[in-house]
mmCIF file of C-alpha atoms and ligand atoms in Angstrom:
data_model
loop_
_atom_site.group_PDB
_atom_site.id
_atom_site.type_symbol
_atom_site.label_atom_id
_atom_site.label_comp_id
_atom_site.label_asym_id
_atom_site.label_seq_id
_atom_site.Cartn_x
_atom_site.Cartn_y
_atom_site.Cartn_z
ATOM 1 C CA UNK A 191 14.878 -27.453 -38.833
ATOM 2 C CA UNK A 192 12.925 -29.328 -41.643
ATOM 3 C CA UNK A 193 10.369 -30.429 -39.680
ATOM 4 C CA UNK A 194 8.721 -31.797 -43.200
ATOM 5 C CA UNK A 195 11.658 -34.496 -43.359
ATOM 6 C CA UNK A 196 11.932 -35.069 -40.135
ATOM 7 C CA UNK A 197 8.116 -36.735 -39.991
ATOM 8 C CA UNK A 198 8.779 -38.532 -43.464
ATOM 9 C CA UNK A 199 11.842 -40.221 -41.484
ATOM 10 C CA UNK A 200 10.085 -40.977 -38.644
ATOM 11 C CA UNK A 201 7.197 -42.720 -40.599
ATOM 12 C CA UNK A 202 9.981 -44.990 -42.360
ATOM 13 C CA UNK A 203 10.718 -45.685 -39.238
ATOM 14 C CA UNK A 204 8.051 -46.585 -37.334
ATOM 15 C CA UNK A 205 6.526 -48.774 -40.558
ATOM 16 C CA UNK A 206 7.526 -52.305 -39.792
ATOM 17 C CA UNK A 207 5.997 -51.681 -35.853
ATOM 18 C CA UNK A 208 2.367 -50.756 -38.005
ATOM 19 C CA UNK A 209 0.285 -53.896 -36.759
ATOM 20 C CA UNK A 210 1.723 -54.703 -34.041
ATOM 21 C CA UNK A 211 0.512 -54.417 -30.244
ATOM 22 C CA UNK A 212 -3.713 -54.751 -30.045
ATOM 23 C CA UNK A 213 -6.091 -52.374 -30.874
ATOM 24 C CA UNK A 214 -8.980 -51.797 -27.850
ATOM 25 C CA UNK A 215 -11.607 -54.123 -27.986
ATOM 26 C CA UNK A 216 -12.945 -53.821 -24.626
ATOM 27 C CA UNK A 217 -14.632 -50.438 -26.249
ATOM 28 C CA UNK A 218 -16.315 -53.634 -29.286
ATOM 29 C CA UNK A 219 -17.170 -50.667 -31.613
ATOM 30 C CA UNK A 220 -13.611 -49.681 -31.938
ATOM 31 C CA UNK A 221 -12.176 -53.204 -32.377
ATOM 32 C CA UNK A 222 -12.494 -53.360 -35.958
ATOM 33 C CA UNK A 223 -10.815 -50.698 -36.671
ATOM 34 C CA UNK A 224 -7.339 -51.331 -38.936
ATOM 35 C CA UNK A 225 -3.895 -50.787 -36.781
ATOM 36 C CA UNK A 226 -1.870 -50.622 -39.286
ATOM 37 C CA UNK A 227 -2.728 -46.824 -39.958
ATOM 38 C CA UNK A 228 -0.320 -44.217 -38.647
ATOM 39 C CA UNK A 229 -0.203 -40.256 -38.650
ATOM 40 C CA UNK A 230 1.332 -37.224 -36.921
ATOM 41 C CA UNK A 231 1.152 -33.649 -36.645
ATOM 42 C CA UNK A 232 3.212 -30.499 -35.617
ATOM 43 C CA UNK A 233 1.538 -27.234 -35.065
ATOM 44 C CA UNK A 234 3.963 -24.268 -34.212
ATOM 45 C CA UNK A 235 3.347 -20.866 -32.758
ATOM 46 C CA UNK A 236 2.320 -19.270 -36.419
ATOM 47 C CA UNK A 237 0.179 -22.269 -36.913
ATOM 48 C CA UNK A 238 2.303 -24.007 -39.442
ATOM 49 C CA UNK A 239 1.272 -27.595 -39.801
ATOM 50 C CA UNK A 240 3.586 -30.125 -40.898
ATOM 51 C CA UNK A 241 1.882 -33.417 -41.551
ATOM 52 C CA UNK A 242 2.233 -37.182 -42.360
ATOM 53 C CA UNK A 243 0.328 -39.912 -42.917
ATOM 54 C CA UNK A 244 -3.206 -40.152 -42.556
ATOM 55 C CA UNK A 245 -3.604 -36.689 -40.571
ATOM 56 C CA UNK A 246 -7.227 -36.016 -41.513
ATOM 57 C CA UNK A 247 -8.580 -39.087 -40.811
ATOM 58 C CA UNK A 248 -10.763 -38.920 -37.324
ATOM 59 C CA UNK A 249 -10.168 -41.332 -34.483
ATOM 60 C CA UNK A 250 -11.998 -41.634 -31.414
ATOM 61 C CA UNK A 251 -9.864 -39.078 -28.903
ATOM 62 C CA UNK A 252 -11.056 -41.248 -25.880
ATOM 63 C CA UNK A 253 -8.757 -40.118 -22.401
ATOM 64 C CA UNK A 254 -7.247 -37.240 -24.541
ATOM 65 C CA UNK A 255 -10.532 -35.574 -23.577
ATOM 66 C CA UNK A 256 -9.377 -35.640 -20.504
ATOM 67 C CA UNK A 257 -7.075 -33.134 -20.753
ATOM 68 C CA UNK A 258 -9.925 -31.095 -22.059
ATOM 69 C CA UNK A 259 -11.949 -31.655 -19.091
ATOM 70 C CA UNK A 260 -8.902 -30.917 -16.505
ATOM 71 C CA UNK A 261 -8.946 -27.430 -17.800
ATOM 72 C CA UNK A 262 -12.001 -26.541 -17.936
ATOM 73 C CA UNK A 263 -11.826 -27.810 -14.045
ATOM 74 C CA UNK A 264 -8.913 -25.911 -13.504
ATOM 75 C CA UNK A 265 -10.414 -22.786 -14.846
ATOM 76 C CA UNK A 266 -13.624 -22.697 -12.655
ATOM 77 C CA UNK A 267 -12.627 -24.169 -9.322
ATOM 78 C CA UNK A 268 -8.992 -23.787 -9.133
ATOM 79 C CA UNK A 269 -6.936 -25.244 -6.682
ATOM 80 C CA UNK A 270 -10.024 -26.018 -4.825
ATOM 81 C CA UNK A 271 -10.451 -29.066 -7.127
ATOM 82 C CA UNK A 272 -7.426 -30.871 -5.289
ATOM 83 C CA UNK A 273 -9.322 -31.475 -2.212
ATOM 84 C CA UNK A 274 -11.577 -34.182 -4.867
ATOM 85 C CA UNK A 275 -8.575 -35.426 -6.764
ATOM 86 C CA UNK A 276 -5.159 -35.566 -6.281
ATOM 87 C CA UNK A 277 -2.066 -35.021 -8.487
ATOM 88 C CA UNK A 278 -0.064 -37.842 -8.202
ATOM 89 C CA UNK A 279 0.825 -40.824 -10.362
ATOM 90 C CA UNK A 280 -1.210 -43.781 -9.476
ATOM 91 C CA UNK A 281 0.924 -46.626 -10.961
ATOM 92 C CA UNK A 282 -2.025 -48.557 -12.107
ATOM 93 C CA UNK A 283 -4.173 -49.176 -14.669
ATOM 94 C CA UNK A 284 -6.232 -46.516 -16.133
ATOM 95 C CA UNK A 285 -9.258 -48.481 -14.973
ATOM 96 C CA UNK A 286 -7.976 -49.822 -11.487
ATOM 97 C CA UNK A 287 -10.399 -49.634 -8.701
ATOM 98 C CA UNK A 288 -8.089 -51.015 -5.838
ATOM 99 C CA UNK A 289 -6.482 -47.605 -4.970
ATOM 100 C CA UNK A 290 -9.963 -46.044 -4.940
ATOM 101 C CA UNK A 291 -10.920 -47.981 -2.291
ATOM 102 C CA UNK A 292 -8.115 -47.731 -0.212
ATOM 103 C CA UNK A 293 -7.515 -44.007 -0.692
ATOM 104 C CA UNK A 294 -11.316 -43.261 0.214
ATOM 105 C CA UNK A 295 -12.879 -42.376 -3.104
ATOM 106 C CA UNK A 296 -10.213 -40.046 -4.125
ATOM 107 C CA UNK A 297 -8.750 -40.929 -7.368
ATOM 108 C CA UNK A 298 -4.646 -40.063 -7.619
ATOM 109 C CA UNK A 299 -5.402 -37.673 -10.355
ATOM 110 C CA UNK A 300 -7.476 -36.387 -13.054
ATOM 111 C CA UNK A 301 -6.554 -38.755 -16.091
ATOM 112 C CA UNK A 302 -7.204 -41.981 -14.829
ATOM 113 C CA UNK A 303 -10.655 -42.930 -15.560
ATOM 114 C CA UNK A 304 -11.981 -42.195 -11.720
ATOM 115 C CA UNK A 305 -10.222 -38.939 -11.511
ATOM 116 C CA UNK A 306 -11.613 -37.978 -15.288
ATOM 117 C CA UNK A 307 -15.434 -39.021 -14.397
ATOM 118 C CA UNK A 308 -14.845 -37.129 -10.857
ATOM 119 C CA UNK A 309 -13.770 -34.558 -13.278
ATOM 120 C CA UNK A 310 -16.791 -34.404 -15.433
ATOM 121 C CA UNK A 311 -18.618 -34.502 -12.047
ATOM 122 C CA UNK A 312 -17.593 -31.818 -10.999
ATOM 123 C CA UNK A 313 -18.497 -29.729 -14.140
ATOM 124 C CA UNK A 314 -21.799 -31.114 -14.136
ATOM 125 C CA UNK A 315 -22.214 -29.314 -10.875
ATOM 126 C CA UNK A 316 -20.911 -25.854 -12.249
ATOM 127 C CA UNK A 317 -23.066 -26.191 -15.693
ATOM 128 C CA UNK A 318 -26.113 -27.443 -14.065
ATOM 129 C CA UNK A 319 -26.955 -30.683 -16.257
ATOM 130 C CA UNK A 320 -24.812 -33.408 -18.105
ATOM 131 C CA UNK A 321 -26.818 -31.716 -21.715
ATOM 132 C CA UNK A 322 -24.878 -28.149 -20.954
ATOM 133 C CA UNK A 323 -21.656 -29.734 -19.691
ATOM 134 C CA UNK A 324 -21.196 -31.903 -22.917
ATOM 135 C CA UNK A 325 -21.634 -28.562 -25.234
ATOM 136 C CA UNK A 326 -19.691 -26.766 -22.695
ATOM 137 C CA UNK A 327 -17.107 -29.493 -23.455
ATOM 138 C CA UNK A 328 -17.245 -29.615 -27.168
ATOM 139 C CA UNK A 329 -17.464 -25.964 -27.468
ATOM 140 C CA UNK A 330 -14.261 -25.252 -25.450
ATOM 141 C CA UNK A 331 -12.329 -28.589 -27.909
ATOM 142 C CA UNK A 332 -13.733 -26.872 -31.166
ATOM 143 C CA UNK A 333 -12.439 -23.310 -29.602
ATOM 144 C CA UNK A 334 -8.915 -24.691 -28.640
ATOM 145 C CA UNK A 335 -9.020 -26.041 -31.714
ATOM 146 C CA UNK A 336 -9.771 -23.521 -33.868
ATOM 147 C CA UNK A 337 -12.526 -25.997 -35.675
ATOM 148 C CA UNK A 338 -16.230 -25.918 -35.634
ATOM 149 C CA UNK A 339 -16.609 -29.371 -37.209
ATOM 150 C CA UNK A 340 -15.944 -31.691 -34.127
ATOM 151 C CA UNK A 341 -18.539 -33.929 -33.009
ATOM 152 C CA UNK A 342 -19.005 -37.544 -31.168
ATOM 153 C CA UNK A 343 -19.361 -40.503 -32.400
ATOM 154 C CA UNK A 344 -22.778 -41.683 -30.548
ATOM 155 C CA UNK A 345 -21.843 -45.147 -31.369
ATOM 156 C CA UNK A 346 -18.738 -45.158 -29.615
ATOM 157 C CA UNK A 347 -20.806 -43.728 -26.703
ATOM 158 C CA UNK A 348 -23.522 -46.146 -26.860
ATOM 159 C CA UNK A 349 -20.666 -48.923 -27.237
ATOM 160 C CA UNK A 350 -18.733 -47.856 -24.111
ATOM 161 C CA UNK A 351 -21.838 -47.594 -21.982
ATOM 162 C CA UNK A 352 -22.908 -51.366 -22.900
ATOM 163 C CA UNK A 353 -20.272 -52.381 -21.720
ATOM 164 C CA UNK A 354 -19.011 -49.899 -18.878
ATOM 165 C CA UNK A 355 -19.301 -51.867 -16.117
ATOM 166 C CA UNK A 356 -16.143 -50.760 -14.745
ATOM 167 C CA UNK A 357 -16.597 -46.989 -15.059
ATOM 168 C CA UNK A 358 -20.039 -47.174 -13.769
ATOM 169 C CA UNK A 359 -17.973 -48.987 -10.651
ATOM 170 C CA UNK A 360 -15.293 -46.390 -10.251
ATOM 171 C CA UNK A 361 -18.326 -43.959 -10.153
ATOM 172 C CA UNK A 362 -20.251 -45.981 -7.623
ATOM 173 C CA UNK A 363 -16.988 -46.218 -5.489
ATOM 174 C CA UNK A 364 -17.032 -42.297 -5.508
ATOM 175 C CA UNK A 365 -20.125 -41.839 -4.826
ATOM 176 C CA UNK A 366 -20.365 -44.131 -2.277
ATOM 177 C CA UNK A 367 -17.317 -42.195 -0.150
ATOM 178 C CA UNK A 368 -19.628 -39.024 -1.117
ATOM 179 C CA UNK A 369 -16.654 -37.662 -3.073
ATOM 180 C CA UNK A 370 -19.666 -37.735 -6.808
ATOM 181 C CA UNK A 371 -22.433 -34.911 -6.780
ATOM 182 C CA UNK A 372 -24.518 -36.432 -9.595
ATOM 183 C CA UNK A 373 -26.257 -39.392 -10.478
ATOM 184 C CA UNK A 374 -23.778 -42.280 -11.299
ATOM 185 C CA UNK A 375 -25.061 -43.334 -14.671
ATOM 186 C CA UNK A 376 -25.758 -38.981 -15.890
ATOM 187 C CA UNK A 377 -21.898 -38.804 -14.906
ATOM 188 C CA UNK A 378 -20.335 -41.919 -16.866
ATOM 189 C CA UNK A 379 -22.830 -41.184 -19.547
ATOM 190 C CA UNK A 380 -21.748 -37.537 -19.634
ATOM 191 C CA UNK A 381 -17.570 -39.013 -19.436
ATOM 192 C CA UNK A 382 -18.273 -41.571 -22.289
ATOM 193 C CA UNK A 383 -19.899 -38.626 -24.787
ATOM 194 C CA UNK A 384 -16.337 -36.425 -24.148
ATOM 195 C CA UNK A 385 -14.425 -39.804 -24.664
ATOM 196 C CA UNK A 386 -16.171 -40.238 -27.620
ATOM 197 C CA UNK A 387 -15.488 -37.080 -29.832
ATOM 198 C CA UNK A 388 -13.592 -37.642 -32.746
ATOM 199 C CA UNK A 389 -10.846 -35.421 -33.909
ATOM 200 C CA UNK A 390 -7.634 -35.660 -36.506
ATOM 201 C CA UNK A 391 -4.054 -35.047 -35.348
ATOM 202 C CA UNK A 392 -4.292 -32.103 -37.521
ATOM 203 C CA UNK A 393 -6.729 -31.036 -34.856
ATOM 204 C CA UNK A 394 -5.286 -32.454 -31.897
ATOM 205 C CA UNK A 395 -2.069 -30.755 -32.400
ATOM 206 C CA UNK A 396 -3.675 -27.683 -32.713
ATOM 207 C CA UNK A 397 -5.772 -27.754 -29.985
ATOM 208 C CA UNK A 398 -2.823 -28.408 -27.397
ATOM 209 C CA UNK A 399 -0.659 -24.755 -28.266
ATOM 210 C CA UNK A 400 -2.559 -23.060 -25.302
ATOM 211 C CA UNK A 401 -0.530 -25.665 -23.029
ATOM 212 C CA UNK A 402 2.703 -25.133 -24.735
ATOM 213 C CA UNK A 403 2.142 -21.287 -24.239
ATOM 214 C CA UNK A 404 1.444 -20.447 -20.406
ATOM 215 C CA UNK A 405 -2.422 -20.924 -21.402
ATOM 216 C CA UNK A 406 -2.507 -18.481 -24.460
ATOM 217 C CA UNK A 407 -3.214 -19.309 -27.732
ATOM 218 C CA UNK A 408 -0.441 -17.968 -30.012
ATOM 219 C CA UNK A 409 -2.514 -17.930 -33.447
ATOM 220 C CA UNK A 410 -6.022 -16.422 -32.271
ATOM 221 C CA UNK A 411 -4.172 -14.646 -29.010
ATOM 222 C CA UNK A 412 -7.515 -15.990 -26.326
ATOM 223 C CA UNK A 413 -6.442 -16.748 -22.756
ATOM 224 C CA UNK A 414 -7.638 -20.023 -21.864
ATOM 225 C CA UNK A 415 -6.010 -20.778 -18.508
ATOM 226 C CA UNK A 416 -3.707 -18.600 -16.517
ATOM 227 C CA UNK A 417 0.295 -19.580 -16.688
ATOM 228 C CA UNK A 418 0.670 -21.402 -13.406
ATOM 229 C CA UNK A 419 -2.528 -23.941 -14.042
ATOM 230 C CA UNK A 420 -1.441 -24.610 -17.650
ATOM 231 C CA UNK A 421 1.801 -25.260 -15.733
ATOM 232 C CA UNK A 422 -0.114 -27.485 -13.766
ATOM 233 C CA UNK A 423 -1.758 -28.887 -16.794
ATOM 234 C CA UNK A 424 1.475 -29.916 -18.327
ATOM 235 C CA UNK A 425 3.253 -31.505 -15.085
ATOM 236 C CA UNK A 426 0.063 -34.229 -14.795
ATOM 237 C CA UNK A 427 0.554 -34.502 -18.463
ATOM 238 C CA UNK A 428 4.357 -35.812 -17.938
ATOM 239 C CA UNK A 429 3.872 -37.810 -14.233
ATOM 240 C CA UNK A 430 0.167 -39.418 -15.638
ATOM 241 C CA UNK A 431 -0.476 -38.711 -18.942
ATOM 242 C CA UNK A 432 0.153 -42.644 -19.765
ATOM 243 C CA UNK A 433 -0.883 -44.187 -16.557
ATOM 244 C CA UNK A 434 1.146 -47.087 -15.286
ATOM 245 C CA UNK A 435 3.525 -46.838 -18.483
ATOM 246 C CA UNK A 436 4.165 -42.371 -17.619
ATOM 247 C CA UNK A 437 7.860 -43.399 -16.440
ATOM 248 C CA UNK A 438 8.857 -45.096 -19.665
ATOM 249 C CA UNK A 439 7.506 -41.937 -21.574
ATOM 250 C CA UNK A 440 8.709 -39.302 -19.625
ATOM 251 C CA UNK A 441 11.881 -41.390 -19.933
ATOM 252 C CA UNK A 442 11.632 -42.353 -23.585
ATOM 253 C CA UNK A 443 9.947 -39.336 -24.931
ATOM 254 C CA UNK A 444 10.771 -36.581 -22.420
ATOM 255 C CA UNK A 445 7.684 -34.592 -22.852
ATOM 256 C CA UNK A 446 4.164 -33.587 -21.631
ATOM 257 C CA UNK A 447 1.417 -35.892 -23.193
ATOM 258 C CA UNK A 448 -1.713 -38.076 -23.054
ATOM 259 C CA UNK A 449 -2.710 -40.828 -24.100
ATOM 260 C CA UNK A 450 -5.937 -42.531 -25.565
ATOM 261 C CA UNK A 451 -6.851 -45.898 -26.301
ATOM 262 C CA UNK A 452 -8.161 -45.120 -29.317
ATOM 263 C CA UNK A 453 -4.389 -44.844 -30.576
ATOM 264 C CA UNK A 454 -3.934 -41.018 -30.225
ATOM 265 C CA UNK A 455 -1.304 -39.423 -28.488
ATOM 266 C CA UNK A 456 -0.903 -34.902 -27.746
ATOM 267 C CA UNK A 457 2.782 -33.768 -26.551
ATOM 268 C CA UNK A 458 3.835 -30.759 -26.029
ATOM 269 C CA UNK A 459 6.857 -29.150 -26.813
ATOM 270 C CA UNK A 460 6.490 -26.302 -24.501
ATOM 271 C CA UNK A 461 7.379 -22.721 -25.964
ATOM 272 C CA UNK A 462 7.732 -24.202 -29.425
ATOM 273 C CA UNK A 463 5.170 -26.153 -30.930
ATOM 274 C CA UNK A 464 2.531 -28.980 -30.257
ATOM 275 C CA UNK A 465 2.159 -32.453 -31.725
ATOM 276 C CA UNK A 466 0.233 -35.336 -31.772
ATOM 277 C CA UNK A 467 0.370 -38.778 -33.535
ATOM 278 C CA UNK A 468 -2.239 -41.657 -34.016
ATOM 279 C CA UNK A 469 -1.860 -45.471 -34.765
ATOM 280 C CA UNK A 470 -4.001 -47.732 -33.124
ATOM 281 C CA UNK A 471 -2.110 -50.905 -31.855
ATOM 282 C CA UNK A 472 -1.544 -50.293 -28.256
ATOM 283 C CA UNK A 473 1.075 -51.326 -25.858
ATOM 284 C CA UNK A 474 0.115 -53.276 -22.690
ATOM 285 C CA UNK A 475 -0.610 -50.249 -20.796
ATOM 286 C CA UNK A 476 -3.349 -48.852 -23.048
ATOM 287 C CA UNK A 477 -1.057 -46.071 -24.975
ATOM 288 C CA UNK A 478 -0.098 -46.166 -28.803
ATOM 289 C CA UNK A 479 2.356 -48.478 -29.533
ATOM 290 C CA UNK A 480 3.900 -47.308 -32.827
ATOM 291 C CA UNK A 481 2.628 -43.478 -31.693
ATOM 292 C CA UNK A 482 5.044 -43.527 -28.476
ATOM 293 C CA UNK A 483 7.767 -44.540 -30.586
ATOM 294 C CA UNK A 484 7.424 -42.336 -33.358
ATOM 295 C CA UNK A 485 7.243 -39.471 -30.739
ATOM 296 C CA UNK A 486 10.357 -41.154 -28.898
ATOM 297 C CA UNK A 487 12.299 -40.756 -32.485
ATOM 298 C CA UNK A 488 11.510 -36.998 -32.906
ATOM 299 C CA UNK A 489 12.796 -36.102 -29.881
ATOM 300 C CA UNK A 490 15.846 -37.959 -30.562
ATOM 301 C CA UNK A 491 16.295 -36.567 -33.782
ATOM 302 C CA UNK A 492 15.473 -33.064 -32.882
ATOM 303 C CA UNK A 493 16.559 -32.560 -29.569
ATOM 304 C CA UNK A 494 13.462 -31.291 -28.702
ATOM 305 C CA UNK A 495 12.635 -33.089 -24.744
ATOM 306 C CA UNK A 496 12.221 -31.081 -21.988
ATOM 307 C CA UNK A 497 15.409 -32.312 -20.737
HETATM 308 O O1 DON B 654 -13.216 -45.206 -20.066
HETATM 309 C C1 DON B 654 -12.483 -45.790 -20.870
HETATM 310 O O2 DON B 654 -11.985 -46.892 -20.616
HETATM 311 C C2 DON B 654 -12.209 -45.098 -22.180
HETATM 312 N N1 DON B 654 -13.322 -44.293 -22.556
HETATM 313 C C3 DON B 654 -10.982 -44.226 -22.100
HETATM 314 C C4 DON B 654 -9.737 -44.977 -21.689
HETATM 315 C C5 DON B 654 -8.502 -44.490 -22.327
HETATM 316 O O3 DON B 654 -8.491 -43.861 -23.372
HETATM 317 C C6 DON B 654 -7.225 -44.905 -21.683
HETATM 318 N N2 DON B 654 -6.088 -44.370 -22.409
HETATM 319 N N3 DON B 654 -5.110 -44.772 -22.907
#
């Protein structure tokens, strides 16, 4: 297949949706930033790279971290890690605090924002301070990756804690159903940094082969995660990856992915390759408006769902 043309049709595509939808300026640092940029990445099992667009140009990853953070759960407390969040869809907002509260302080599952700072939580616990778990964090996304030059943008960070009321509540709710070890504000603070980190799709796309390979990656041959929880891994990715809006992707798209409001999007196509796209108008729900689409026409044109 010439995957090379492919991505030049899509972008033709896609071009008259650049612009459109509204980029997230609840997080005020990342409100200036220009939607009508677009770019997308393949990585296959060689590590070929097929690119369009803008594909070295960092963005802030935001909840694609928190498919980072899953795994490195998954890997250290197994499926012990279910008994502090679930793995169901929530059909909410990412930021919803209603179920939390009804369901006792046990968010639905690890990629809405209470189940991704119960996430970090937990890690905080197993590294010993929220200092270790962030370089236990970026060290694992610039080993997936394959790249040592991945950092976070501290004013992002500083930006989203400002003004993180809402996390800081989701956190509070835990805690106060006992289901957070650590202190509220070390915890968001800690959750914020990961969301922070910038990366390329160049990078992103890379990063995600250990999940289309049963936890292996093909290029440097390291075991990440053992087959059944980057099984796991992927079936959140399709039933939450985009929150309220996973139905239309899973529909739309047919494939494992997650989301990020600062306009990223990782799929994967599993056994063949990885992707990811970025443009940073978002749909209502939070998730790439142009980026869903664009993913939505390669598996059209391809074939390429899990379907
Ligand atoms: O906590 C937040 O609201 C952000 N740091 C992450 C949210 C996000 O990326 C939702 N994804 N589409």
């Amino acid at each position: 297949m010439d995957y090379q043309k492919i991505l030049e049709d899509i972008e033709l595509e896609i071009k008259p949706m650049l612009g459109d939808g509204k980029v997230a300026d609840y997080i005020p640092v990342l409100s200036s930033i220009d939607p009508n940029q677009f770019a997308m990445s393949i990585t296959l099992f060689d590590g070929t790279q097929y690119n369009i667009g803008a594909s070295q140009k960092l963005f802030s990853i935001q909840s694609i971290s928190k498919v980072f953070t899953y795994t490195l759960a998954l890997k250290f407390y197994a499926d012990k890690f279910y008994g502090r969040v679930g793995h169901e869809p929530s059909g909410d907002p990412f930021n919803s605090l209603v179920q939390l509260e009804y369901e006792n302080g046990v968010p639905r599952n690890p990629f809405i924002n209470a189940g991704a700072i119960n996430v970090t939580d937990a890690l905080i616990s197993y590294y010993h301070s929220s200092e270790s778990t962030y370089k236990e964090i970026i060290e694992f996304i610039r080993s997936i990756a394959d790249e040592k030059e991945i950092y976070m943008d501290k004013a992002v960070a500083l930006s989203e804690m400002e003004h993180g009321y809402r996390n800081i509540s989701l956190a509070s709710l835990m805690k106060s159903f006992d289901n957070l070890d650590n202190s509220v504000l070390d915890v968001v603070q800690t959750y914020f940094n990961h969301c922070s980190i910038e990366m390329n799709t160049q990078m992103l796309s890379r990063s995600m082969l250990y999940l289309a390979n049963h936890g292996f990656d093909p290029v440097t041959n390291k075991a990440y995660i053992s087959p059944s929880q980057a099984k796991r891994i992927n079936a959140v990715m399709l039933t939450c990856g985009h929150y309220d809006a996973s139905g239309d992707f899973a529909y739309n798209v047919g494939l494992p992915g997650k989301s990020g409001v600062g306009g990223g999007i990782v799929a994967i196509v599993p056994a063949k390759m990885a992707l990811s796209v970025w443009s940073p108008g978002l749909n209502a729900q939070g998730n790439s408006l142009a980026g869903t689409k664009a993913l939505e026409l390669f598996t059209t044109k391809t074939g390429l769902s899990i379907f």
